């Protein structure tokens, strides 16, 4: 095995040569080229240089190595030819399969879950994000006692998937992992409680919450930046954003709303990550409206949509939560395809075609979101004392004032607002 694996993970990862392997077990909704392209993108997201891509048809998966001996020999030969120190399997490997493949290939082997966890380890920027990723990593590695865990007290991201000092003291490692996971869960429980208090405060306000969801690299952060004027990291990079970002925005008829940018989803998102990021994803579960941002120019856009919906179901998002699909990146389509797509979108009331990069259709999306949020609003006629400026301001802030008429004795307002806001206004009047 290359001496590069004895170096620190961060030194090794940058510029390391890797081969990406897609073991096709059948039943995938994507073609092999699309899967290889995505996995290569995941590897390149942590600075790995992908030097070869291999799709294998696996008719009878083997318990010891997943793939056959002839296929192993082929990969080993190509790894030596390309001087590749890393082989990434786009699929799940058992601990024994991973170990046997490393021995046979004389290269480091990681599977899709390990690769995604490695990316999250690099990307997590906040203390909460680092806690979540480390917990997911430990959960994943708890059954793969192939590393020493003496590095667990490091304060920065990155958890040693692509390197490490070697295999030592399995029982001590198990104890270290259990203790560290228990400590992380306690800290994340506190994060969950704090986030819950913030959410309750917003609900008492109450401001509607709009959550952007979608496949990784679909353009959520670019859309978030355009709508809010923020500068959240938005690059042509898988998992560019991990930590949730909340901003206050105004919509037609809604003075204040909260827009939330969340982590991107991916096919076969590790269950460890879904569990660890539960506190973060609760913003999605409790949202008043979901905007599903789709890369409509991607050849696997429909399959990506299904993956996102599967994750939403897994984290407990109700089917009744209103959704809008933002068909993003229309600027990347050929003119004929774009015209067909725009016509299709215009016939649906749950779709808006946009380009978050150029701004095309974004104003329509904002109006559409406002309409969906206010669709249950009712019209009320409210009489105020003409001198009640605070009451008039409250109506403008929490509803859409359709008309107003002021005479000597009273000011009459026709307002469209949510029933809960009307009840709050009535309670305000009683308290006054």
Short mmCIF file of C-alpha atoms in Angstrom, two decimals:
data_model
loop_
_atom_site.label_atom_id
_atom_site.label_comp_id
_atom_site.label_asym_id
_atom_site.label_seq_id
_atom_site.Cartn_x
_atom_site.Cartn_y
_atom_site.Cartn_z
CA UNK A 1 0.00 0.00 0.00
CA UNK A 2 1.22 3.49 -0.76
CA UNK A 3 3.15 5.26 1.94
CA UNK A 4 0.80 8.16 1.41
CA UNK A 5 -1.70 6.46 3.69
CA UNK A 6 0.55 6.94 6.69
CA UNK A 7 0.36 10.69 6.34
CA UNK A 8 -2.24 12.98 7.89
CA UNK A 9 -5.61 12.76 6.13
CA UNK A 10 -5.64 16.38 5.00
CA UNK A 11 -2.18 16.10 3.44
CA UNK A 12 -3.13 12.88 1.70
CA UNK A 13 -6.55 13.82 0.33
CA UNK A 14 -5.48 16.81 -1.72
CA UNK A 15 -4.34 15.60 -5.11
CA UNK A 16 -4.59 11.89 -4.28
CA UNK A 17 -5.31 9.70 -7.30
CA UNK A 18 -8.46 7.61 -7.18
CA UNK A 19 -10.43 5.13 -9.25
CA UNK A 20 -14.22 5.25 -9.01
CA UNK A 21 -16.04 1.92 -9.31
CA UNK A 22 -19.79 1.50 -9.80
CA UNK A 23 -20.81 -2.10 -8.99
CA UNK A 24 -24.15 -2.37 -10.79
CA UNK A 25 -26.29 -4.76 -8.76
CA UNK A 26 -29.37 -4.04 -10.84
CA UNK A 27 -32.43 -2.03 -9.86
CA UNK A 28 -30.81 1.40 -10.09
CA UNK A 29 -32.96 4.16 -11.59
CA UNK A 30 -29.84 5.80 -13.05
CA UNK A 31 -27.53 4.65 -15.78
CA UNK A 32 -23.94 3.71 -15.00
CA UNK A 33 -22.42 6.81 -16.56
CA UNK A 34 -24.60 9.09 -14.43
CA UNK A 35 -23.68 7.24 -11.25
CA UNK A 36 -19.97 7.34 -12.09
CA UNK A 37 -20.21 11.06 -12.88
CA UNK A 38 -21.86 11.83 -9.55
CA UNK A 39 -19.46 9.73 -7.50
CA UNK A 40 -16.49 11.25 -9.29
CA UNK A 41 -17.92 14.67 -8.38
CA UNK A 42 -18.20 13.60 -4.76
CA UNK A 43 -14.57 12.47 -4.74
CA UNK A 44 -13.38 15.65 -6.44
CA UNK A 45 -15.29 17.68 -3.83
CA UNK A 46 -12.59 16.69 -1.30
CA UNK A 47 -9.70 17.34 -3.64
CA UNK A 48 -9.22 13.79 -4.93
CA UNK A 49 -8.06 13.41 -8.54
CA UNK A 50 -10.21 10.81 -10.30
CA UNK A 51 -8.00 9.07 -12.84
CA UNK A 52 -10.31 6.26 -13.96
CA UNK A 53 -13.98 5.24 -13.82
CA UNK A 54 -15.16 1.64 -13.99
CA UNK A 55 -18.72 0.25 -14.21
CA UNK A 56 -19.08 -3.41 -13.28
CA UNK A 57 -22.07 -5.68 -13.69
CA UNK A 58 -22.39 -7.78 -10.52
CA UNK A 59 -24.71 -10.71 -11.14
CA UNK A 60 -23.98 -12.60 -7.91
CA UNK A 61 -22.62 -10.39 -5.09
CA UNK A 62 -19.98 -12.12 -3.01
CA UNK A 63 -20.06 -11.90 0.76
CA UNK A 64 -16.29 -11.56 1.07
CA UNK A 65 -15.52 -9.04 -1.69
CA UNK A 66 -18.84 -8.08 -3.36
CA UNK A 67 -17.26 -8.44 -6.82
CA UNK A 68 -15.56 -11.38 -8.53
CA UNK A 69 -11.86 -12.20 -8.55
CA UNK A 70 -11.50 -11.32 -12.23
CA UNK A 71 -13.03 -7.91 -11.63
CA UNK A 72 -10.70 -7.37 -8.66
CA UNK A 73 -7.68 -8.23 -10.83
CA UNK A 74 -8.84 -5.75 -13.47
CA UNK A 75 -9.23 -2.94 -10.94
CA UNK A 76 -5.88 -3.75 -9.31
CA UNK A 77 -4.12 -3.62 -12.67
CA UNK A 78 -5.66 -0.30 -13.58
CA UNK A 79 -4.84 1.09 -10.12
CA UNK A 80 -1.17 0.16 -10.58
CA UNK A 81 -1.16 1.61 -14.09
CA UNK A 82 -2.58 4.93 -12.90
CA UNK A 83 -0.65 4.91 -9.59
CA UNK A 84 -4.00 5.26 -7.79
CA UNK A 85 -3.87 4.99 -4.00
CA UNK A 86 -7.63 5.12 -3.46
CA UNK A 87 -10.57 3.11 -4.84
CA UNK A 88 -14.05 4.52 -4.26
CA UNK A 89 -16.96 2.09 -4.52
CA UNK A 90 -20.27 3.71 -5.42
CA UNK A 91 -22.30 1.48 -3.15
CA UNK A 92 -22.31 0.04 0.34
CA UNK A 93 -19.51 -2.26 1.49
CA UNK A 94 -19.55 -4.37 4.62
CA UNK A 95 -16.53 -4.04 6.92
CA UNK A 96 -15.15 -7.41 5.82
CA UNK A 97 -15.63 -6.56 2.13
CA UNK A 98 -13.80 -3.27 2.62
CA UNK A 99 -10.89 -4.96 4.37
CA UNK A 100 -10.59 -7.79 1.85
CA UNK A 101 -10.72 -5.39 -1.09
CA UNK A 102 -7.99 -3.22 0.44
CA UNK A 103 -5.79 -6.29 0.78
CA UNK A 104 -6.47 -7.51 -2.75
CA UNK A 105 -6.19 -4.11 -4.43
CA UNK A 106 -3.27 -2.86 -2.32
CA UNK A 107 -5.05 0.48 -2.09
CA UNK A 108 -7.29 2.31 0.32
CA UNK A 109 -10.97 1.48 -0.25
CA UNK A 110 -13.97 3.55 0.84
CA UNK A 111 -17.62 3.14 -0.05
CA UNK A 112 -20.26 5.74 -0.88
CA UNK A 113 -21.24 6.27 2.75
CA UNK A 114 -17.64 6.78 3.83
CA UNK A 115 -17.07 9.23 0.98
CA UNK A 116 -20.12 11.33 1.82
CA UNK A 117 -19.19 11.38 5.50
CA UNK A 118 -15.68 12.52 4.56
CA UNK A 119 -17.12 15.41 2.55
CA UNK A 120 -19.37 16.41 5.42
CA UNK A 121 -16.37 16.28 7.75
CA UNK A 122 -14.60 18.85 5.59
CA UNK A 123 -17.63 21.07 4.91
CA UNK A 124 -19.13 21.43 8.41
CA UNK A 125 -18.37 24.99 9.46
CA UNK A 126 -20.28 25.49 12.71
CA UNK A 127 -19.84 23.73 16.05
CA UNK A 128 -23.24 22.11 15.58
CA UNK A 129 -22.35 20.84 12.12
CA UNK A 130 -19.08 19.36 13.35
CA UNK A 131 -20.86 17.59 16.21
CA UNK A 132 -23.42 16.12 13.82
CA UNK A 133 -20.83 14.90 11.34
CA UNK A 134 -18.59 13.41 13.98
CA UNK A 135 -21.51 11.52 15.53
CA UNK A 136 -22.49 10.15 12.11
CA UNK A 137 -18.88 9.18 11.42
CA UNK A 138 -18.52 7.31 14.71
CA UNK A 139 -21.81 5.52 14.19
CA UNK A 140 -20.65 4.40 10.75
CA UNK A 141 -17.19 3.33 11.91
CA UNK A 142 -18.32 1.63 15.14
CA UNK A 143 -18.56 -1.69 13.28
CA UNK A 144 -15.41 -1.09 11.21
CA UNK A 145 -12.62 -1.43 13.73
CA UNK A 146 -9.87 -0.80 11.24
CA UNK A 147 -8.54 2.49 12.58
CA UNK A 148 -7.02 3.80 15.77
CA UNK A 149 -9.28 6.25 17.54
CA UNK A 150 -6.61 8.19 19.45
CA UNK A 151 -7.25 11.14 17.10
CA UNK A 152 -10.85 11.64 18.22
CA UNK A 153 -10.07 14.64 20.41
CA UNK A 154 -8.97 16.78 17.44
CA UNK A 155 -10.80 20.09 17.32
CA UNK A 156 -11.13 20.44 13.53
CA UNK A 157 -13.11 18.66 10.83
CA UNK A 158 -12.00 15.56 8.96
CA UNK A 159 -12.15 12.18 10.58
CA UNK A 160 -9.51 9.95 9.05
CA UNK A 161 -11.36 8.00 6.36
CA UNK A 162 -8.46 8.50 3.98
CA UNK A 163 -5.67 7.91 6.43
CA UNK A 164 -4.88 7.25 10.07
CA UNK A 165 -2.21 5.64 12.22
CA UNK A 166 -3.40 2.05 11.82
CA UNK A 167 -5.20 -0.67 13.73
CA UNK A 168 -4.72 -0.87 17.52
CA UNK A 169 -6.48 -2.08 20.71
CA UNK A 170 -9.96 -2.96 19.46
CA UNK A 171 -11.59 -3.05 22.89
CA UNK A 172 -10.12 0.30 23.89
CA UNK A 173 -11.29 1.70 20.58
CA UNK A 174 -14.83 0.46 21.18
CA UNK A 175 -14.90 2.12 24.58
CA UNK A 176 -13.53 5.36 23.17
CA UNK A 177 -16.18 5.37 20.46
CA UNK A 178 -19.07 4.64 22.85
CA UNK A 179 -17.99 7.32 25.31
CA UNK A 180 -17.48 9.92 22.60
CA UNK A 181 -20.84 9.15 20.97
CA UNK A 182 -22.64 9.49 24.30
CA UNK A 183 -20.99 12.87 24.88
CA UNK A 184 -21.87 14.06 21.38
CA UNK A 185 -25.52 13.00 21.79
CA UNK A 186 -25.77 15.00 25.03
CA UNK A 187 -24.38 18.08 23.30
CA UNK A 188 -26.71 17.65 20.32
CA UNK A 189 -29.70 17.22 22.65
CA UNK A 190 -28.90 20.67 24.00
CA UNK A 191 -28.70 22.00 20.43
CA UNK A 192 -32.12 20.48 19.71
CA UNK A 193 -33.64 22.11 22.80
CA UNK A 194 -32.17 25.49 21.90
CA UNK A 195 -33.38 25.24 18.31
CA UNK A 196 -36.80 24.22 19.59
CA UNK A 197 -37.00 27.34 21.77
CA UNK A 198 -36.10 29.50 18.77
CA UNK A 199 -38.75 27.77 16.69
CA UNK A 200 -41.41 28.27 19.37
CA UNK A 201 -40.50 31.96 19.52
CA UNK A 202 -40.93 32.27 15.75
CA UNK A 203 -44.24 30.42 15.88
CA UNK A 204 -45.52 32.82 18.51
CA UNK A 205 -44.55 35.71 16.27
CA UNK A 206 -45.75 33.97 14.02
CA UNK A 207 -43.79 34.20 10.80
CA UNK A 208 -44.21 31.57 8.10
CA UNK A 209 -41.14 29.44 7.39
CA UNK A 210 -40.15 28.57 3.82
CA UNK A 211 -37.55 25.81 3.50
CA UNK A 212 -35.46 25.29 0.38
CA UNK A 213 -34.86 21.60 -0.22
CA UNK A 214 -33.33 19.72 -3.09
CA UNK A 215 -30.60 17.49 -4.41
CA UNK A 216 -27.06 18.63 -3.75
CA UNK A 217 -25.80 21.14 -6.31
CA UNK A 218 -29.33 21.89 -7.52
CA UNK A 219 -28.84 25.62 -6.87
CA UNK A 220 -30.53 26.15 -3.49
CA UNK A 221 -27.85 28.45 -2.10
CA UNK A 222 -27.69 30.47 -5.31
CA UNK A 223 -31.46 30.99 -5.12
CA UNK A 224 -31.21 31.79 -1.39
CA UNK A 225 -28.59 34.45 -2.08
CA UNK A 226 -30.62 36.02 -4.88
CA UNK A 227 -33.81 36.22 -2.80
CA UNK A 228 -32.19 37.41 0.44
CA UNK A 229 -29.17 39.36 -0.83
CA UNK A 230 -26.92 37.13 1.29
CA UNK A 231 -23.55 35.65 0.45
CA UNK A 232 -23.99 32.02 1.50
CA UNK A 233 -21.38 29.80 -0.16
CA UNK A 234 -22.78 28.83 -3.56
CA UNK A 235 -20.48 27.02 -5.94
CA UNK A 236 -20.71 24.34 -8.63
CA UNK A 237 -19.72 21.86 -5.97
CA UNK A 238 -21.48 18.92 -4.33
CA UNK A 239 -22.46 19.66 -0.72
CA UNK A 240 -21.23 23.26 -0.83
CA UNK A 241 -23.64 24.09 2.02
CA UNK A 242 -24.10 21.96 5.14
CA UNK A 243 -25.11 24.25 7.96
CA UNK A 244 -28.63 25.72 7.82
CA UNK A 245 -28.98 29.44 7.18
CA UNK A 246 -32.07 31.48 8.07
CA UNK A 247 -32.92 34.93 6.75
CA UNK A 248 -35.92 37.20 7.06
CA UNK A 249 -37.61 38.15 3.80
CA UNK A 250 -40.74 40.00 2.68
CA UNK A 251 -43.33 38.57 0.29
CA UNK A 252 -46.36 40.15 -1.37
CA UNK A 253 -49.00 40.33 1.36
CA UNK A 254 -46.58 38.93 3.97
CA UNK A 255 -44.45 41.47 5.76
CA UNK A 256 -42.11 38.91 7.30
CA UNK A 257 -41.24 35.33 6.46
CA UNK A 258 -38.25 33.12 7.29
CA UNK A 259 -36.34 31.53 4.40
CA UNK A 260 -34.22 28.52 5.33
CA UNK A 261 -31.40 27.09 3.20
CA UNK A 262 -30.70 23.47 4.15
CA UNK A 263 -28.19 20.73 3.39
CA UNK A 264 -28.55 19.17 -0.05
CA UNK A 265 -29.77 15.62 -0.32
CA UNK A 266 -28.24 12.84 -2.37
CA UNK A 267 -29.20 9.33 -3.40
CA UNK A 268 -28.47 6.77 -0.70
CA UNK A 269 -27.85 9.52 1.86
CA UNK A 270 -26.29 7.67 4.81
CA UNK A 271 -28.83 6.92 7.52
CA UNK A 272 -26.21 7.96 10.06
CA UNK A 273 -26.24 11.46 8.59
CA UNK A 274 -30.03 11.67 8.52
CA UNK A 275 -30.10 10.76 12.20
CA UNK A 276 -27.24 13.07 13.18
CA UNK A 277 -28.69 16.03 11.26
CA UNK A 278 -32.14 15.59 12.76
CA UNK A 279 -31.94 18.86 14.71
CA UNK A 280 -31.02 20.75 11.55
CA UNK A 281 -33.64 19.07 9.41
CA UNK A 282 -36.39 19.88 11.92
CA UNK A 283 -36.56 23.25 10.18
CA UNK A 284 -37.76 21.38 7.12
CA UNK A 285 -40.23 19.24 9.05
CA UNK A 286 -41.91 22.27 10.64
CA UNK A 287 -41.85 24.50 7.53
CA UNK A 288 -45.06 26.10 6.28
CA UNK A 289 -43.92 25.75 2.66
CA UNK A 290 -41.25 23.70 0.90
CA UNK A 291 -39.60 24.93 -2.28
CA UNK A 292 -38.06 21.91 -3.95
CA UNK A 293 -35.22 23.27 -6.09
CA UNK A 294 -34.49 20.92 -8.98
CA UNK A 295 -31.62 20.95 -11.47
CA UNK A 296 -33.96 20.53 -14.42
CA UNK A 297 -31.03 20.44 -16.86
CA UNK A 298 -29.57 17.33 -15.21
CA UNK A 299 -30.21 14.07 -17.11
CA UNK A 300 -31.27 12.36 -13.86
CA UNK A 301 -33.52 15.17 -12.64
CA UNK A 302 -36.53 12.86 -12.15
CA UNK A 303 -34.49 10.31 -10.22
CA UNK A 304 -33.06 13.10 -8.06
CA UNK A 305 -36.59 14.31 -7.36
CA UNK A 306 -37.54 10.83 -6.14
CA UNK A 307 -34.45 10.71 -3.90
CA UNK A 308 -35.36 14.04 -2.28
CA UNK A 309 -38.94 12.97 -1.69
CA UNK A 310 -37.68 9.74 -0.09
CA UNK A 311 -35.50 11.67 2.36
CA UNK A 312 -38.36 14.06 3.16
CA UNK A 313 -40.53 11.07 4.00
CA UNK A 314 -37.76 9.55 6.10
CA UNK A 315 -37.36 12.66 8.26
CA UNK A 316 -41.11 12.93 8.80
CA UNK A 317 -42.27 15.70 6.47
CA UNK A 318 -46.03 15.40 6.08
CA UNK A 319 -47.53 14.83 2.64
CA UNK A 320 -49.86 17.73 3.37
CA UNK A 321 -47.01 20.27 3.64
CA UNK A 322 -47.44 22.63 0.65
CA UNK A 323 -44.72 22.26 -1.99
CA UNK A 324 -43.55 24.23 -4.99
CA UNK A 325 -41.06 22.82 -7.47
CA UNK A 326 -38.55 25.38 -8.72
CA UNK A 327 -37.23 24.01 -12.01
CA UNK A 328 -33.81 25.62 -11.86
CA UNK A 329 -31.02 26.06 -14.43
CA UNK A 330 -33.33 26.60 -17.41
CA UNK A 331 -30.57 28.82 -18.80
CA UNK A 332 -28.50 25.65 -19.37
CA UNK A 333 -31.09 24.05 -21.66
CA UNK A 334 -31.07 24.18 -25.43
CA UNK A 335 -33.59 26.71 -26.78
CA UNK A 336 -36.06 24.09 -28.04
CA UNK A 337 -35.92 22.09 -24.80
CA UNK A 338 -36.31 25.30 -22.81
CA UNK A 339 -39.45 26.29 -24.70
CA UNK A 340 -41.01 22.87 -24.14
CA UNK A 341 -40.16 22.97 -20.43
CA UNK A 342 -41.49 26.52 -19.95
CA UNK A 343 -44.74 25.51 -21.62
CA UNK A 344 -45.01 22.47 -19.36
CA UNK A 345 -44.34 24.55 -16.25
CA UNK A 346 -46.94 27.15 -17.23
CA UNK A 347 -49.65 24.47 -17.20
CA UNK A 348 -48.94 23.50 -13.59
CA UNK A 349 -49.73 25.47 -10.45
CA UNK A 350 -47.04 23.73 -8.39
CA UNK A 351 -44.10 24.50 -10.69
CA UNK A 352 -42.13 27.64 -11.54
CA UNK A 353 -39.27 27.52 -14.07
CA UNK A 354 -36.32 29.65 -12.97
CA UNK A 355 -32.66 30.38 -13.31
CA UNK A 356 -31.30 31.30 -9.90
CA UNK A 357 -28.07 32.37 -11.59
CA UNK A 358 -29.60 34.89 -14.02
CA UNK A 359 -32.72 35.71 -12.02
CA UNK A 360 -35.14 34.48 -14.67
CA UNK A 361 -38.47 33.51 -13.09
CA UNK A 362 -37.39 34.24 -9.51
CA UNK A 363 -39.94 37.05 -9.08
CA UNK A 364 -42.64 34.66 -10.31
CA UNK A 365 -41.47 32.11 -7.75
CA UNK A 366 -41.71 34.67 -4.95
CA UNK A 367 -45.24 35.64 -6.00
CA UNK A 368 -46.19 31.98 -6.24
CA UNK A 369 -44.84 31.30 -2.75
CA UNK A 370 -46.81 34.22 -1.35
CA UNK A 371 -49.97 32.94 -3.03
CA UNK A 372 -49.52 29.46 -1.57
CA UNK A 373 -48.89 30.83 1.91
CA UNK A 374 -51.88 33.15 1.78
CA UNK A 375 -54.28 30.76 0.00
CA UNK A 376 -55.98 29.97 3.30
CA UNK A 377 -56.24 33.64 4.25
CA UNK A 378 -59.68 35.19 4.59
CA UNK A 379 -60.95 38.73 4.16
CA UNK A 380 -61.91 40.70 7.25
CA UNK A 381 -63.39 44.15 7.70
CA UNK A 382 -61.91 45.77 10.79
CA UNK A 383 -62.87 49.09 12.37
CA UNK A 384 -60.26 51.08 14.29
CA UNK A 385 -60.04 54.39 16.02
CA UNK A 386 -58.45 56.78 13.48
CA UNK A 387 -55.84 57.61 16.14
CA UNK A 388 -54.84 53.94 16.54
CA UNK A 389 -51.67 54.11 14.46
CA UNK A 390 -50.22 51.02 16.16
CA UNK A 391 -53.27 48.97 15.19
CA UNK A 392 -53.09 50.13 11.58
CA UNK A 393 -49.38 49.29 11.46
CA UNK A 394 -50.12 45.84 12.89
CA UNK A 395 -52.63 45.14 10.12
CA UNK A 396 -50.17 46.22 7.43
CA UNK A 397 -47.44 44.11 8.99
CA UNK A 398 -49.41 40.87 9.41
CA UNK A 399 -51.86 40.99 6.53
CA UNK A 400 -52.59 42.45 3.12
CA UNK A 401 -54.61 45.66 3.41
CA UNK A 402 -56.92 45.63 0.39
CA UNK A 403 -58.66 48.92 1.10
CA UNK A 404 -59.11 51.50 3.81
CA UNK A 405 -61.62 54.26 4.42
CA UNK A 406 -61.38 56.83 7.18
CA UNK A 407 -64.26 58.97 8.39
CA UNK A 408 -64.68 61.17 11.43
CA UNK A 409 -65.33 58.38 13.90
CA UNK A 410 -63.65 55.24 12.56
CA UNK A 411 -61.13 53.87 10.13
CA UNK A 412 -62.38 50.85 8.18
CA UNK A 413 -59.84 48.37 6.82
CA UNK A 414 -60.49 45.47 4.49
CA UNK A 415 -57.67 43.05 5.22
CA UNK A 416 -56.74 39.59 4.01
CA UNK A 417 -54.89 37.59 6.64
CA UNK A 418 -54.53 34.19 8.24
CA UNK A 419 -57.23 33.24 10.71
CA UNK A 420 -54.64 32.86 13.47
CA UNK A 421 -53.44 36.41 12.86
CA UNK A 422 -57.00 37.71 13.01
CA UNK A 423 -57.48 35.92 16.33
CA UNK A 424 -54.25 37.47 17.62
CA UNK A 425 -55.46 40.90 16.54
CA UNK A 426 -58.73 40.37 18.37
CA UNK A 427 -56.81 39.30 21.48
CA UNK A 428 -54.70 42.45 21.15
CA UNK A 429 -57.86 44.54 21.06
CA UNK A 430 -59.18 42.85 24.23
CA UNK A 431 -55.88 43.45 26.05
CA UNK A 432 -55.93 47.10 25.04
#
